[in-house]
Every structure is written in C-alpha cells, then in structure tokens.
Short mmCIF file of C-alpha atoms and ligand atoms in Angstrom, two decimals:
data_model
loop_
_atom_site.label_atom_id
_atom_site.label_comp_id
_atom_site.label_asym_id
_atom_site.label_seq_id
_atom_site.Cartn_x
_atom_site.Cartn_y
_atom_site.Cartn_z
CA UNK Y 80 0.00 0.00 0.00
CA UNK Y 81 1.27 3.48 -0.73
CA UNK Y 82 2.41 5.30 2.04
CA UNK Y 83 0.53 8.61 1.79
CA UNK Y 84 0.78 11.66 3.88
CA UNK Y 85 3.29 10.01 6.14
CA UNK Y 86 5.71 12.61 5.43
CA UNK Y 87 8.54 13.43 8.15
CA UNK Y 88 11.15 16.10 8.68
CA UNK Y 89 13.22 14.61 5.63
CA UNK Y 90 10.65 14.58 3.15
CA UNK Y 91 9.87 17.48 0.07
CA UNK Y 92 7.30 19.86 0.12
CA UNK Y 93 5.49 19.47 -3.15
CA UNK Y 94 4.45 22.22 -5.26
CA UNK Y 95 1.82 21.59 -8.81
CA UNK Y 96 0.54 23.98 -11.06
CA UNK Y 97 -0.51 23.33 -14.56
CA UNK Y 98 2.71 24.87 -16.13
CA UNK Y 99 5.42 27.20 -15.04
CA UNK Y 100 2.96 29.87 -13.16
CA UNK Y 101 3.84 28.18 -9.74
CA UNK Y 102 6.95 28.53 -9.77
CA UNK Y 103 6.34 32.28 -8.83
CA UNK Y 104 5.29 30.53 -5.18
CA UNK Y 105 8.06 27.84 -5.57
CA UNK Y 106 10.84 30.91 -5.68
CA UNK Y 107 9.33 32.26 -2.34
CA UNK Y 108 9.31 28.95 -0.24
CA UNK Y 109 13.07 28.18 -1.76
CA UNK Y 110 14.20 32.34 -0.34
CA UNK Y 111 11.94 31.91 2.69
CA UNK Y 112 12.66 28.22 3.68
CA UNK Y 113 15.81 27.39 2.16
CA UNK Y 114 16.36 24.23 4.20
CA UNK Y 115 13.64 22.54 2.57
CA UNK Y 116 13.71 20.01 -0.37
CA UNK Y 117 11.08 20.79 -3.05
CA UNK Y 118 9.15 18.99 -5.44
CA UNK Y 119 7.41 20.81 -8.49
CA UNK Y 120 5.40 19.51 -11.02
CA UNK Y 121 4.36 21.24 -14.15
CA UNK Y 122 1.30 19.63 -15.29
CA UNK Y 123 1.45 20.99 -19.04
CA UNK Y 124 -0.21 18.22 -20.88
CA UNK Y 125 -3.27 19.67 -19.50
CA UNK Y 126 -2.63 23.49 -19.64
CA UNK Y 127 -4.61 25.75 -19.38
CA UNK Y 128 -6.50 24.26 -16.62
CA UNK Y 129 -8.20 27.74 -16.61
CA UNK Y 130 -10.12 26.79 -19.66
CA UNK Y 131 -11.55 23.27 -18.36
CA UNK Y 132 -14.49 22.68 -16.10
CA UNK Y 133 -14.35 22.99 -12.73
CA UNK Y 134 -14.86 18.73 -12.70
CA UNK Y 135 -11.49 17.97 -14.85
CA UNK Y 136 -9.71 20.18 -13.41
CA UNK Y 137 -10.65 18.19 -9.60
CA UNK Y 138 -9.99 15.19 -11.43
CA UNK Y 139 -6.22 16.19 -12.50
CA UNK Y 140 -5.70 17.75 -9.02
CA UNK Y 141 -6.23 14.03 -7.84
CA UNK Y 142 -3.56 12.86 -9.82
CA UNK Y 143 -0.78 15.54 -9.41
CA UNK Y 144 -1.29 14.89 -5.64
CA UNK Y 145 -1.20 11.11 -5.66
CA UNK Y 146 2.12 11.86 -8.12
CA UNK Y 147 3.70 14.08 -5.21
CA UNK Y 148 2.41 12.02 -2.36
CA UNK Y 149 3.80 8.62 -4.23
CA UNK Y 150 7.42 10.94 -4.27
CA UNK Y 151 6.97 11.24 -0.50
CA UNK Y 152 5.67 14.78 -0.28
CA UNK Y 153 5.19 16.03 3.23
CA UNK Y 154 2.97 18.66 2.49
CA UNK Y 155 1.37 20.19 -0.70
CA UNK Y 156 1.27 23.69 -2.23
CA UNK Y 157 -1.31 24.10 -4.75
CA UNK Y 158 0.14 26.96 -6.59
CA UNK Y 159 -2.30 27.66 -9.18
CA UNK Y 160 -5.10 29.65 -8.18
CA UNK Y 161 -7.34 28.17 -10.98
CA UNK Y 162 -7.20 24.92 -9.16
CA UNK Y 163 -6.89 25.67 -5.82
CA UNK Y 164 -10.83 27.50 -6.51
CA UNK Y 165 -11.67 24.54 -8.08
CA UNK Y 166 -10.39 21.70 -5.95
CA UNK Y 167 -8.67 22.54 -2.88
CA UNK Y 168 -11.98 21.53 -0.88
CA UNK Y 169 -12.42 18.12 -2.74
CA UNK Y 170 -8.55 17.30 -1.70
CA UNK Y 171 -8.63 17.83 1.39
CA UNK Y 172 -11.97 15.85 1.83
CA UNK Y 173 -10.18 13.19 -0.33
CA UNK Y 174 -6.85 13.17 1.15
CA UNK Y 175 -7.56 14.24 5.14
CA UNK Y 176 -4.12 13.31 6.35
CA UNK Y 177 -2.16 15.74 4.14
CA UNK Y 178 -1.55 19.21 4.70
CA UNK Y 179 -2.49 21.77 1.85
CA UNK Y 180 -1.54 25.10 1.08
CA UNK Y 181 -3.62 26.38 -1.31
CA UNK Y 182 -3.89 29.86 -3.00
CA UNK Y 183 -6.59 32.56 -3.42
CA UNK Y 184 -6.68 36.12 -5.28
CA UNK Y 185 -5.45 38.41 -2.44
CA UNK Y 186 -8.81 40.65 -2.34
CA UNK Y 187 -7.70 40.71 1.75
CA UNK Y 188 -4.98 43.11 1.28
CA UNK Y 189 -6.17 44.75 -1.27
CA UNK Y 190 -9.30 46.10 0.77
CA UNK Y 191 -6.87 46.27 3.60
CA UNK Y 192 -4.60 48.83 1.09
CA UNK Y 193 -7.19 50.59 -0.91
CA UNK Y 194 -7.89 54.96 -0.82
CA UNK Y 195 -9.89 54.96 -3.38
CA UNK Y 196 -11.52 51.94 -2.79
CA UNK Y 197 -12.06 50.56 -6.32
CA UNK Y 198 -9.96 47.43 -6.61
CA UNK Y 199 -9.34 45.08 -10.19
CA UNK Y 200 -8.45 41.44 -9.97
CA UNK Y 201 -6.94 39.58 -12.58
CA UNK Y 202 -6.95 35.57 -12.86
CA UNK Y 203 -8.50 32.81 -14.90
CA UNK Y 204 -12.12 32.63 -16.00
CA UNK Y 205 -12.10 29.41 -13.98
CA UNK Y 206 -11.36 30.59 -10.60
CA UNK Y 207 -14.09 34.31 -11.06
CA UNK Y 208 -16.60 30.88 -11.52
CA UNK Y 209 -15.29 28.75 -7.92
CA UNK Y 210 -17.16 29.33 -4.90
CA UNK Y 211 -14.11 30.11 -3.37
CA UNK Y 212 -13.82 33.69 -5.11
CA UNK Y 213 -17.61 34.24 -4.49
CA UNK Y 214 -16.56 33.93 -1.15
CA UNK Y 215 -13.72 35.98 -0.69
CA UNK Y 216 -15.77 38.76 -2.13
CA UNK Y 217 -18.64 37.88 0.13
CA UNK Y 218 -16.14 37.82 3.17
CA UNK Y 219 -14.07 41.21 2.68
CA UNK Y 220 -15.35 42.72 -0.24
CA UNK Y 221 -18.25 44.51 1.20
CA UNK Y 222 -18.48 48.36 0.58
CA UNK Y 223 -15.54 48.21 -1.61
CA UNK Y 224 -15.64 48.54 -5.59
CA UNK Y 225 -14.49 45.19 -6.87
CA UNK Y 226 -13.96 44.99 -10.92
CA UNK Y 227 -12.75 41.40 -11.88
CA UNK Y 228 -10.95 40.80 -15.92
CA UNK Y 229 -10.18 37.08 -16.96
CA UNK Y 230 -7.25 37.31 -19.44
CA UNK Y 231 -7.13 34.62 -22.00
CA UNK Y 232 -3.72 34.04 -23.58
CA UNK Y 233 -1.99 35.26 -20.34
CA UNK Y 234 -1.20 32.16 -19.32
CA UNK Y 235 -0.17 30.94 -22.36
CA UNK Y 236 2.37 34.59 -22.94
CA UNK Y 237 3.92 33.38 -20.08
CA UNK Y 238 4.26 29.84 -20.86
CA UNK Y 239 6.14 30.76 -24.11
CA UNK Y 240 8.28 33.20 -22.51
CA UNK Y 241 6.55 36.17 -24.06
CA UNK Y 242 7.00 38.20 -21.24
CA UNK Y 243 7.84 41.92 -22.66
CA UNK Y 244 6.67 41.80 -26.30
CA UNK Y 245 4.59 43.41 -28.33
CA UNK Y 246 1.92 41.19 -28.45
CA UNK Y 247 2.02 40.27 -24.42
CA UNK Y 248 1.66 44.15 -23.66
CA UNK Y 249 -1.36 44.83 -26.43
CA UNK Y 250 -3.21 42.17 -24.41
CA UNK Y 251 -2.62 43.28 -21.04
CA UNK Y 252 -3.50 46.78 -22.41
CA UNK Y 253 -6.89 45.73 -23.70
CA UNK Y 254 -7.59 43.90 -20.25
CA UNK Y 255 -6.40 46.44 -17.89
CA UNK Y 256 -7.63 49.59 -19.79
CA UNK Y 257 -11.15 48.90 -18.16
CA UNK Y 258 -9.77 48.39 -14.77
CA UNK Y 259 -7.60 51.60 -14.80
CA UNK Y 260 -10.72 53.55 -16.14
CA UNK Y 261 -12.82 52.41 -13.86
CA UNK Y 262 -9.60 54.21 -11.17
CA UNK Y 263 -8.27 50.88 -9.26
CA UNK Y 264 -5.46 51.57 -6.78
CA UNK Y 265 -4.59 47.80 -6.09
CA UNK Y 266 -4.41 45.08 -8.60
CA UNK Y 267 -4.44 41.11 -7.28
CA UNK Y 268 -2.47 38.95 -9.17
CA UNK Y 269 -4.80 36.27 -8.99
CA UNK Y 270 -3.17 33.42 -11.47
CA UNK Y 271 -0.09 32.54 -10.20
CA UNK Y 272 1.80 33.20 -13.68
CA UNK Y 273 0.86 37.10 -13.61
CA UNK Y 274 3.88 37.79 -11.25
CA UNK Y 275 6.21 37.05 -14.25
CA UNK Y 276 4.29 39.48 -15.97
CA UNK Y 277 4.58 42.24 -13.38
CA UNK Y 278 7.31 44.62 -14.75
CA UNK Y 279 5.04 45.11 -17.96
CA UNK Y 280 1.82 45.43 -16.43
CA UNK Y 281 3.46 47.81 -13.96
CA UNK Y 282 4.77 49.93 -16.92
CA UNK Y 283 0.72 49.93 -18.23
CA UNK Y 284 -0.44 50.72 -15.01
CA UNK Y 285 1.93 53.23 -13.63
CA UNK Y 286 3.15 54.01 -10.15
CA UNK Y 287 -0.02 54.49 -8.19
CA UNK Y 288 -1.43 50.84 -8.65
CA UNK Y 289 0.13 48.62 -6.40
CA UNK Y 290 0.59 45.33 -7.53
CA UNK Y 291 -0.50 42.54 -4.75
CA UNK Y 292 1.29 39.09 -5.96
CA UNK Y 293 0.16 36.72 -2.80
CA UNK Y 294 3.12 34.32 -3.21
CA UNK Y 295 5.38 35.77 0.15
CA UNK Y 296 2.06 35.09 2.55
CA UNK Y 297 1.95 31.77 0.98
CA UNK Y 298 4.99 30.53 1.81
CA UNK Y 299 4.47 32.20 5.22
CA UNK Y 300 1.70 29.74 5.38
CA UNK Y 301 4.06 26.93 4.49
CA UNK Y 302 6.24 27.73 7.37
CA UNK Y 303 3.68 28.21 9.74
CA UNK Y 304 1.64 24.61 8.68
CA UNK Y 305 5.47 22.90 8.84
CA UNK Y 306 6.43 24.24 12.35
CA UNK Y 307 2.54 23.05 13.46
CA UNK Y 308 3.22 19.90 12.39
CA UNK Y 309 6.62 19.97 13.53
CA UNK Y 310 7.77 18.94 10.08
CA UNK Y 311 10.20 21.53 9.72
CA UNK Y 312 13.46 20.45 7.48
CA UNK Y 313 16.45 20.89 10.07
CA UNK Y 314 18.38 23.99 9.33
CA UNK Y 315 21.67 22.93 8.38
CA UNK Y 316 19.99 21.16 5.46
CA UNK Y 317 20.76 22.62 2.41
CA UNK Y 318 17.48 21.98 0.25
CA UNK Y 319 17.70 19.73 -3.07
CA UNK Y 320 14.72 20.42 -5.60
CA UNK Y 321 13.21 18.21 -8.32
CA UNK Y 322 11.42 19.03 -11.24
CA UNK Y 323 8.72 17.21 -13.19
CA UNK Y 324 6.59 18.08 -15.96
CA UNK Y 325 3.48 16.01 -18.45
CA UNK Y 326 4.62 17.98 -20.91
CA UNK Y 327 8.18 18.63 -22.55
CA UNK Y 328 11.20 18.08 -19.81
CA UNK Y 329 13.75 20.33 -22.09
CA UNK Y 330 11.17 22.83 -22.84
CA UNK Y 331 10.45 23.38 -18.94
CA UNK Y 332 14.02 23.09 -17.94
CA UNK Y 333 14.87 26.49 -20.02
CA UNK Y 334 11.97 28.08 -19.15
CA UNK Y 335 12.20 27.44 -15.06
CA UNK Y 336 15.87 28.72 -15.65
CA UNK Y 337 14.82 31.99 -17.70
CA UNK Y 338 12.02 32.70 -15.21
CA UNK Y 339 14.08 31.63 -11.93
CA UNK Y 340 17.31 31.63 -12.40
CA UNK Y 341 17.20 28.17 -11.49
CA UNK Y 342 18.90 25.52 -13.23
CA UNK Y 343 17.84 21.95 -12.48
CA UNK Y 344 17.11 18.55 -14.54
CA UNK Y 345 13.52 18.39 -15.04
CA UNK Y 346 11.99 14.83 -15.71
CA UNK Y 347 8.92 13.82 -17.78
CA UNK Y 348 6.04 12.03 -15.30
CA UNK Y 349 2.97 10.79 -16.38
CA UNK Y 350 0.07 11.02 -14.50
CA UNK Y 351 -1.93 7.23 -14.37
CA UNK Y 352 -5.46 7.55 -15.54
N1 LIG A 1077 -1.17 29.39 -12.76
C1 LIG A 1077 -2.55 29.02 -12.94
C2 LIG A 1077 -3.46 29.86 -12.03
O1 LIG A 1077 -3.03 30.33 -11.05
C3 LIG A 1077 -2.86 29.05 -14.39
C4 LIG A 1077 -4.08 28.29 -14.70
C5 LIG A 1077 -4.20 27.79 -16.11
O2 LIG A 1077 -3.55 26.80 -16.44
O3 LIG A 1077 -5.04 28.32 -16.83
O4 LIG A 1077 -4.59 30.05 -12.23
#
C-alpha cells in the first residue's frame, strides 16, 4: 500500500501547477525556507487548466497529488489559483491526512490597502466561476468597488516566454484599460503566472497601482503549517529540488531557468489515468 501523507522532517514539500505559473510561489518557499527540499510539477499536458471545467480540473488535481504524495511529499502547495478554486476543498476531503496550502486572489490586502476603494483582480475565467472567489468577495469585499478581468492568452504569454513583447503588452492593455478607467489603486495577481508578468503590467499601469502578488504570505503559510506539524526540514539542510513536468522536460528546464534563475534537470512524469 502506498504510504501517503506520512511525510517526516526529511521529506519534500510538493508544489503543482498546470505549467510554469507556480513557480512564482516555488521561488518564495526556496528564499523563505531554504532548508527545505522541493518537489514541483508542471502539469502541461493539460494546460490551461483555466479553460476546463471545474470537474477535470478536480480530477487532475487528484492525480498531481497522488504523483507528489507517491514521491513522499510532506505537504502540498497548490500553486495555481485556478485549481486551488476549483479543488482545494475536494482534496482535502479526499486526502484528510495531508496538509495543503492552497492559494486565493489576495482581495484581503487589497481592501486592507485601498484609498480609493475601487480594486481590479486579474486571474482565470475558472477561478471568477469557484465558490471560493464568491466567497472571498462575500467575506471582505463589502463596501468596496471590486472589478474582476479574466485574461485569456496570459497564461499561455507566459508559458512561451513572451514576457515583454509586443503582443504580451497589447493584451494586457486591452484587459487592464477597463480596470484603470474604472480608477483601481490595487491590482491582485490572482493566477499565479501574472507575477512574471509584473514589470510590464506595472509599466501599463503606472506608479499608483500597487501590484499585490500573494506568493510571500503563501509561503508564510508553508512555514507556519510545517512548524505546526513539527515537520520543519532541520536547518543545516541545504534543500535539493526536483522538477517534473506532463509535458516537454527540455522545454520546462529552459523556461524554469529563464524565469528563476534556477537551473535543475527536469523529468517527464505521467500522470496514471
Ligand atoms: N497558474 C494558474 C493559475 O493560477 C494558471 C491556470 C491555467 O492553467 O489556466 O490560475
């Protein structure tokens, strides 16, 4: 029988999204928690997930996890906020003994931030359908102006390493033009490959928009879930990553090292049906 969610001291944190967009969050845990040894996996035969319904994108979720949990994972980052509104709930009903870290558009600080009080949020036309975004907005949204743009082809920019062209900049002009007419003051990042985007959408949006990338809270969260569970890597550990991807190994391996500096083997992993 596999031994999941048994994870000790020793064992990796895993980290998933469906492409290179987590690794935003990954570069956080590794400059927060450099002790620890990571896992990532890319799951880019199925990107976008932000496209999919809300059911296939639970059903992949189910199968990155038992991938990290089979690789000994002692706790798991969903770092994609696509399916972390779509399936966060459903894993941790499904798998009660692991500990998830999951992400969510960071409307908090935003309202928290706000003079004007009109805010824009930016993510996948997935997670504006979740519950969990209803929610947020429910939650801390109240008496504040909240204007929400999917971006199609974001994701995708970012995937190809389009990150300051002319193409990548007409888009985010089109989708931000609304929100900056409309006078926002904050703007979430609320897919987790935006953050790669930020220098160009700060040039469109100028000085007075802060941009609110939740990635540093997250792997705040890590931390504080680890030292609960007293599954903290000791601190003379040097921390080892691994990279996997559905998709192309080579193709991932340039692009984590263009986006992260980081310059690691990646290997190709199926997920079983
Ligand atoms: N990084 C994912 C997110 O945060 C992208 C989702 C996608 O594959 O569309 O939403």
């Amino acid at each position: 029988m596999q031994n999941l969610g048994r994870g000790s001291k020793a064992t990796p944190i895993g980290v998933f999204d469906s492409g290179v967009g987590g690794l935003s969050v990954w570069r956080e845990i590794v400059r927060q928690l450099p002790a620890e040894d990571t896992l990532y996996f890319a799951d880019q035969a199925h990107i976008p997930y932000g496209q999919r319904s809300l059911d296939e994108v639970r059903r992949l979720t189910e199968d990155v996890t038992r991938f990290l949990l089979g690789q000994d994972a002692k706790l798991i980052v969903v770092a994609c906020n696509t399916a972390s509104g779509a399936a966060l709930h459903a894993l941790r009903e499904k798998f009660p003994e692991v500990p998830f870290v999951g992400m969510e558009p960071a409307v908090k600080p935003a309202v928290e931030h706000t003079r004007t009080g009109i805010i824009g949020v930016i993510a996948t036309a997935a997670t504006f359908q979740g519950d969990l975004f209803a929610r947020l907005v429910q939650r801390f949204g109240n008496g504040f102006d909240i204007h929400t743009q999917a971006c199609p082809g974001l994701v995708e920019a970012v995937e190809a390493g389009a990150l300051d062209t002319p193409e990548t900049e007409s888009l985010l002009r089109r989708y931000l033009t609304p929100l900056l007419d409309a006078g926002i003051d904050q703007l979430v990042l609320g897919c987790t490959h935006y953050p790669f985007l930020s220098p160009l959408i700060q040039r469109i949006v100028g000085p007075e928009v802060r941009l609110i990338d939740p990635a540093p809270a997250v792997a705040r969260q890590v931390e504080r879930v680890l030292t609960q569970r007293d599954l903290l890597a000791p601190p003379e550990q040097i921390g080892q990553h691994r990279f996997y991807t559905s998709g192309d190994p080579a193709q991932f391996a340039a692009m984590a090292h263009m986006l992260t500096g980081a310059k690691h083997m990646t290997r190709k992993a199926s997920l079983l049906p």
